[in-house]
PDB file of C-alpha atoms in Angstrom:
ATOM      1  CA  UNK A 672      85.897  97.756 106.283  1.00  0.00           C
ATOM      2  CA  UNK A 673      88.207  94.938 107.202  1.00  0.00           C
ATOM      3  CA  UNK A 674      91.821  96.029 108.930  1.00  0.00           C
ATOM      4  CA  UNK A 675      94.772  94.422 109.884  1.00  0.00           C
ATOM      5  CA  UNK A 676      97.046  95.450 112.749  1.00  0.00           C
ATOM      6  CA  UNK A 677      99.511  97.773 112.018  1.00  0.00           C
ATOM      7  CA  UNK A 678     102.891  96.780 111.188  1.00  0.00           C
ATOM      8  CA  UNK A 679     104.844  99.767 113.363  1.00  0.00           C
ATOM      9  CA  UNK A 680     108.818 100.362 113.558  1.00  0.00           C
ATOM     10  CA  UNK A 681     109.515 102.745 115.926  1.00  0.00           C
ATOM     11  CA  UNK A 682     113.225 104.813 116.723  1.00  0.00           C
ATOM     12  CA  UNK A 683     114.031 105.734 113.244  1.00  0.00           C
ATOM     13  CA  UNK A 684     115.979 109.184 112.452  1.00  0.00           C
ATOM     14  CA  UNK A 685     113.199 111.418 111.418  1.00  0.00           C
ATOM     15  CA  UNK A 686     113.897 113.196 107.824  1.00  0.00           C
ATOM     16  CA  UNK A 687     113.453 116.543 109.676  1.00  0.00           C
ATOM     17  CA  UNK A 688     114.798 117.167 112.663  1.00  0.00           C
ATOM     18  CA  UNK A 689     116.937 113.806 112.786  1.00  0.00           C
ATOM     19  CA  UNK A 690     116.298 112.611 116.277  1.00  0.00           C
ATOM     20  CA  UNK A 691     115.532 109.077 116.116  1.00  0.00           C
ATOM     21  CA  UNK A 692     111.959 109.553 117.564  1.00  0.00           C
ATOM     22  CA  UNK A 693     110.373 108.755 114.283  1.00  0.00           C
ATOM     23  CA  UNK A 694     107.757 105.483 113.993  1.00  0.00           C
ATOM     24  CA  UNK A 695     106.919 104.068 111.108  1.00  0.00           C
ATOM     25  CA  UNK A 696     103.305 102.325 110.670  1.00  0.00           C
ATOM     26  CA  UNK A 697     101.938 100.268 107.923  1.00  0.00           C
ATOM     27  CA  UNK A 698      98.511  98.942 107.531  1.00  0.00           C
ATOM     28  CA  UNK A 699      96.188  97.023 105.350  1.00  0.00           C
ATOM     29  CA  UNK A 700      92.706  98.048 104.580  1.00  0.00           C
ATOM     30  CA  UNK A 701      90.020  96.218 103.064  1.00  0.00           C
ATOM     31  CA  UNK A 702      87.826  99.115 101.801  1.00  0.00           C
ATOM     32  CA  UNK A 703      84.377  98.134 100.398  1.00  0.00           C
ATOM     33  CA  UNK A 704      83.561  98.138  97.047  1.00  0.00           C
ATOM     34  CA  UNK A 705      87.186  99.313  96.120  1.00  0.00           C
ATOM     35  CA  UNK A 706      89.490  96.678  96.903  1.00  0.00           C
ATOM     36  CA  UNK A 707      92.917  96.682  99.064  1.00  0.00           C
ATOM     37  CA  UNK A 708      94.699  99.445  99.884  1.00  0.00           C
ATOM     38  CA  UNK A 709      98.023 100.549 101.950  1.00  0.00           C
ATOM     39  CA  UNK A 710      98.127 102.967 104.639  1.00  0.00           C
ATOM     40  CA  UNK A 711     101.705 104.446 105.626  1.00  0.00           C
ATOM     41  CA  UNK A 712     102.495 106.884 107.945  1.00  0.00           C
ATOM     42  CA  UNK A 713     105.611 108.502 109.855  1.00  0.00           C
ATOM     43  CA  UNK A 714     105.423 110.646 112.960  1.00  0.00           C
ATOM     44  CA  UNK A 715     108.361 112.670 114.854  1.00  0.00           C
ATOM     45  CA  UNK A 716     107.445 112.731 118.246  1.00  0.00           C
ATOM     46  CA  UNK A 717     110.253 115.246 118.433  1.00  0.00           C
ATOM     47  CA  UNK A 718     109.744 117.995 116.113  1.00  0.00           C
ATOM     48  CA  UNK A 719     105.912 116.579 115.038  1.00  0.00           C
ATOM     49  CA  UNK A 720     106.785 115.852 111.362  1.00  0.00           C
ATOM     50  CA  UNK A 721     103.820 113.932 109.842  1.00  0.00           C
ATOM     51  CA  UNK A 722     103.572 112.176 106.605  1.00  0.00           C
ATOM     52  CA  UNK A 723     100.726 109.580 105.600  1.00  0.00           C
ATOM     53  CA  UNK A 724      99.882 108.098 101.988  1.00  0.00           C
ATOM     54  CA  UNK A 725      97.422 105.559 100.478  1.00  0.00           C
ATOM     55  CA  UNK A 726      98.197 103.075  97.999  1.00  0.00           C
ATOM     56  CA  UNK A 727      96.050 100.560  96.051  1.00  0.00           C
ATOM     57  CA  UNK A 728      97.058  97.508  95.904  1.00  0.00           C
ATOM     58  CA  UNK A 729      96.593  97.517  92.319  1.00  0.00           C
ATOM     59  CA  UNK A 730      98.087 100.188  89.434  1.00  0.00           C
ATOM     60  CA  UNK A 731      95.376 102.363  88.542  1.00  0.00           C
ATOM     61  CA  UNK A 732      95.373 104.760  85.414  1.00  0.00           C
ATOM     62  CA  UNK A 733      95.102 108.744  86.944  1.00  0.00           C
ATOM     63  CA  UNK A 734      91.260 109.536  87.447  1.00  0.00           C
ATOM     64  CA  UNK A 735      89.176 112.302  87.603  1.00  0.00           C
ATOM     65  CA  UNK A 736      85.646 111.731  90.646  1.00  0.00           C
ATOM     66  CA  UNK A 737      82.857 113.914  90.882  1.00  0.00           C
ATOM     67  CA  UNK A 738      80.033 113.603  93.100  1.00  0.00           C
ATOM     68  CA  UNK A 739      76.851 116.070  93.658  1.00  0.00           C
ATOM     69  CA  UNK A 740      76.372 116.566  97.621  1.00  0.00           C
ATOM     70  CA  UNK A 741      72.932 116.925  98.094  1.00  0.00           C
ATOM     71  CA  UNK A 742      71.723 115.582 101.315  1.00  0.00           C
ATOM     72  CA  UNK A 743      73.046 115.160 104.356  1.00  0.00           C
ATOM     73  CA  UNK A 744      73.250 111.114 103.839  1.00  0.00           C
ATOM     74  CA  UNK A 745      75.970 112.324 101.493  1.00  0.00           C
ATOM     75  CA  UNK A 746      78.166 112.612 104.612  1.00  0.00           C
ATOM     76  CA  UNK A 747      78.557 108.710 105.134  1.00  0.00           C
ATOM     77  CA  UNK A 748      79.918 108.456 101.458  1.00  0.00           C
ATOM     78  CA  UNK A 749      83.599 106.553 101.966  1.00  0.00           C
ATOM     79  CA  UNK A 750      86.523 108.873 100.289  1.00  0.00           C
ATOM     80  CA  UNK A 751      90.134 107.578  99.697  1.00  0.00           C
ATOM     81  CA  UNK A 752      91.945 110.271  99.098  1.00  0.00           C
ATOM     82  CA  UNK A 753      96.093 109.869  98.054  1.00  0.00           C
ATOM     83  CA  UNK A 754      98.429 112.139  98.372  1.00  0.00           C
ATOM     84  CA  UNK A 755      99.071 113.098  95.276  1.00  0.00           C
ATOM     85  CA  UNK A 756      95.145 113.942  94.855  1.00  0.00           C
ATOM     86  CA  UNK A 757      93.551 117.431  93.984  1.00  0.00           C
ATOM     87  CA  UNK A 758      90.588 117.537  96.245  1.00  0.00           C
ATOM     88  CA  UNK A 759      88.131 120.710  94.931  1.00  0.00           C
ATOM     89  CA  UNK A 760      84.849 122.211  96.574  1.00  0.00           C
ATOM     90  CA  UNK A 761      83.906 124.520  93.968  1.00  0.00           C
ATOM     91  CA  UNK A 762      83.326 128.206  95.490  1.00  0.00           C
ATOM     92  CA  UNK A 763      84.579 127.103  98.524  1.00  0.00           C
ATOM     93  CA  UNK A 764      88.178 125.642  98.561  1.00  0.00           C
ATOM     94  CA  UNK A 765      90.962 123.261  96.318  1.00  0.00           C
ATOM     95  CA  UNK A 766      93.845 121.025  98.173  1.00  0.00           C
ATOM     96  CA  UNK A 767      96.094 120.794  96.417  1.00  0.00           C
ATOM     97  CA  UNK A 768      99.169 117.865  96.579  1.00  0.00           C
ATOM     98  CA  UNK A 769     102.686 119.178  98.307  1.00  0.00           C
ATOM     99  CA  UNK A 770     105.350 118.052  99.986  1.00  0.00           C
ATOM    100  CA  UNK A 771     103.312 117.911 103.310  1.00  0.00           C
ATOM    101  CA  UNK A 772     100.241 116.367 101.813  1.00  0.00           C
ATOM    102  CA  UNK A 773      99.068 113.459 102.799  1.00  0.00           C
ATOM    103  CA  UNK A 774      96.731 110.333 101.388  1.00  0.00           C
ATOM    104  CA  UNK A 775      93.458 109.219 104.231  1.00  0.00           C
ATOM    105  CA  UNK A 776      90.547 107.166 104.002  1.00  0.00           C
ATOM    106  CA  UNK A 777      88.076 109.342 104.942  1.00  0.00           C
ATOM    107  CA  UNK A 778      83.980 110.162 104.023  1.00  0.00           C
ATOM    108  CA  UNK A 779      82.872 113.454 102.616  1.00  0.00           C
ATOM    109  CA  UNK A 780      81.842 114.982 106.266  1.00  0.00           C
ATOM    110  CA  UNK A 781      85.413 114.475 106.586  1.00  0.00           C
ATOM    111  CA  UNK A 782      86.987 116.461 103.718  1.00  0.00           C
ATOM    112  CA  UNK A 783      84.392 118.774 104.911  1.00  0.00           C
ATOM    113  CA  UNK A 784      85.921 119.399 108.488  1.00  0.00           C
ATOM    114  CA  UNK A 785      89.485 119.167 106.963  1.00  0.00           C
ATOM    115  CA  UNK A 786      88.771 122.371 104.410  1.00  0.00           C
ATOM    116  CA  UNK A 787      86.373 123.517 107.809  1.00  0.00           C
ATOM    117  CA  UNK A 788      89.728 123.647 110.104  1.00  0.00           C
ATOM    118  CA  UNK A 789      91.475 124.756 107.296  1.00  0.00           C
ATOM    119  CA  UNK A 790      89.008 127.929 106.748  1.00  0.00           C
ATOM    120  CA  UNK A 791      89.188 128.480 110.460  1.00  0.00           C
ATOM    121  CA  UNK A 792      92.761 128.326 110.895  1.00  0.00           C
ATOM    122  CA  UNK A 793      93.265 130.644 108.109  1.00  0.00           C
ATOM    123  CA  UNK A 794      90.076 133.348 109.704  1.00  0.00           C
ATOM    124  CA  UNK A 795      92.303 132.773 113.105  1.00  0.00           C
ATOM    125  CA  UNK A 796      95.953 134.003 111.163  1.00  0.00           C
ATOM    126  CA  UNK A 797      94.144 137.264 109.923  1.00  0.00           C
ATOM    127  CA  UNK A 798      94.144 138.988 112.901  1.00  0.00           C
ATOM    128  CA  UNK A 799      93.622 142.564 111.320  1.00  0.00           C
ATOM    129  CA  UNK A 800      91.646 142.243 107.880  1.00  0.00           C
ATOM    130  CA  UNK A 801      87.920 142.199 108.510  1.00  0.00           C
ATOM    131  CA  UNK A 802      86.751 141.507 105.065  1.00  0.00           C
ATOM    132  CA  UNK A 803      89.193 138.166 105.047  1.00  0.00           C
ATOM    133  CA  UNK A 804      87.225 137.760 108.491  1.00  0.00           C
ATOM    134  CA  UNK A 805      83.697 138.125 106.922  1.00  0.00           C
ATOM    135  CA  UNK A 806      84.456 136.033 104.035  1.00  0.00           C
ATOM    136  CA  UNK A 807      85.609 132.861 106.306  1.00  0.00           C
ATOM    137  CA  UNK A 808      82.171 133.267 108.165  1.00  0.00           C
ATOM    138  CA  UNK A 809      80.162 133.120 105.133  1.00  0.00           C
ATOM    139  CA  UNK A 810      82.299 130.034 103.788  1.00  0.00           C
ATOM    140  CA  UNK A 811      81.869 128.536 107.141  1.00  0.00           C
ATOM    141  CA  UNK A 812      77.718 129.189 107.252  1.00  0.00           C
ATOM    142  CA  UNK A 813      77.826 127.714 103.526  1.00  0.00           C
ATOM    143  CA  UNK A 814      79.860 124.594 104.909  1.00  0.00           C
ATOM    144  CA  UNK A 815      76.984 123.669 107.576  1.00  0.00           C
ATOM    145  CA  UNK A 816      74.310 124.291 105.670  1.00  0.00           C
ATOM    146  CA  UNK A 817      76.061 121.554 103.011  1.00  0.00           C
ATOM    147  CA  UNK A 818      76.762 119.008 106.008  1.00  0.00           C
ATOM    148  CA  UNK A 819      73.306 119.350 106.927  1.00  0.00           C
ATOM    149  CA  UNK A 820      71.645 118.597 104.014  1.00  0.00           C
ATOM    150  CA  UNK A 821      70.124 122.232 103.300  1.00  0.00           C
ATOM    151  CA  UNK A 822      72.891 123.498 100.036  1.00  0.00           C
ATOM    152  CA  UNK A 823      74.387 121.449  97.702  1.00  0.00           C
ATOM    153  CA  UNK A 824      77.718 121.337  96.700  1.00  0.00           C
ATOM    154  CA  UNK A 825      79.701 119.546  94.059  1.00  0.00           C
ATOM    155  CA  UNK A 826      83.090 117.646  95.268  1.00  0.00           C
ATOM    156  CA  UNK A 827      86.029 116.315  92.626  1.00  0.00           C
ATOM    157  CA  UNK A 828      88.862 114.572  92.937  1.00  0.00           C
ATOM    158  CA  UNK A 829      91.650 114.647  90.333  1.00  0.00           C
ATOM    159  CA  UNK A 830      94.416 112.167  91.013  1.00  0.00           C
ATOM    160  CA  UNK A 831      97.176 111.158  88.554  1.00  0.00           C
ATOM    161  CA  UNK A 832      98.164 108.124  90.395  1.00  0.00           C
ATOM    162  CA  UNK A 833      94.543 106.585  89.962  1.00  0.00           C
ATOM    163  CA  UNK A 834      94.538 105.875  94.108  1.00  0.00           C
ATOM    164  CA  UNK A 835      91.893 107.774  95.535  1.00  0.00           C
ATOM    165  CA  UNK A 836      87.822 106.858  94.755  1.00  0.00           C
ATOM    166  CA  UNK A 837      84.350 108.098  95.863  1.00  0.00           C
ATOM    167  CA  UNK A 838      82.485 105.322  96.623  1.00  0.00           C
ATOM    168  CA  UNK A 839      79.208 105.817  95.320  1.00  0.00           C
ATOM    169  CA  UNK A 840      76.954 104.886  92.705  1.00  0.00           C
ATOM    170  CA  UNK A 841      75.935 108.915  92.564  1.00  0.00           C
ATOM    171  CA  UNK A 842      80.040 109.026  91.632  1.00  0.00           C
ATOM    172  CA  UNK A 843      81.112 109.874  88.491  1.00  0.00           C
ATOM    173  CA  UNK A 844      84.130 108.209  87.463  1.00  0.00           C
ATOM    174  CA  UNK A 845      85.779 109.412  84.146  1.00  0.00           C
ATOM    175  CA  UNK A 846      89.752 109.552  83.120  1.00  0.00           C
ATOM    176  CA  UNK A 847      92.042 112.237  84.097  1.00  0.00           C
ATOM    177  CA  UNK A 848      93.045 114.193  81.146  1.00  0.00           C
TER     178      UNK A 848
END
């Protein structure tokens, strides 16, 4: 995966806090068997506001990926995921697009960790419900056993602006409807 150095403009008021501590960075990736895309990004090193998006370079119609994980070779499978992308691990967990959500290139060990941290973070906040507790463990245990190779687990993608992929041949690609 080819990339070009960043393009980065820093001192800007940040859309939060307004303290001109906000940089600006665009890149330019060259992502295998998918073509050009755009990464942007803005951080606050004030207040610690974050935003990042991926764009292709090309208009896309929305789409709809789906790919079986079944081993853990899976792992290494490249993911661009936009921002305005519905990532879904059935049983286990959906992101879903916000104001705060934001577009990577990734692989699927990565949107595993993401929904991991996001499972933890979420056991960490229930300090006093056990059975909230319990549950996180089990999705957790189910998580590793999928990174490893040992459960399978199915992972979509629905995006409407036709910018995120799974780049696989085991990917099925079909329209968003």
């Amino acid at each position: 995966m080819s990339e070009e150095a960043p393009d980065v403009l820093e001192g800007q008021p940040c859309p939060m806090c307004h303290a001109k501590t906000l940089t600006l960075m665009e890149s330019e990736r060259d992502v295998p068997y998918f073509g050009k895309v755009y990464l942007f990004s803005m951080n606050c090193a004030s207040c610690k506001y974050h935003l990042a998006d991926v764009e292709t370079e090309s208009e896309n119609p929305p789409v709809k990926y789906a790919l079986d994980i079944s081993s853990e070779e899976d792992m290494k499978i490249r993911v661009v995921k936009s921002s305005q992308a519905t990532v879904k691990l059935p049983h286990i967990a959906t992101i879903t697009p916000g104001s705060a959500a934001s577009g990577y290139v990734t692989n699927v060990e990565g949107i595993l960790n993401r929904v991991r941290h996001q499972i933890e973070s979420a056991r960490d906040a229930e300090d006093d419900d056990p059975e909230a507790k319990k549950k996180a463990k089990s999705l957790l245990k189910k998580i590793t056993k999928i990174q490893c190779g040992h459960e399978k687990q199915k992972l979509i993608i629905d995006d409407p602006s036709g910018n995120s992929a799974i780049i696989s041949d085991k990917a099925e690609k079909s329209e968003l409807k």
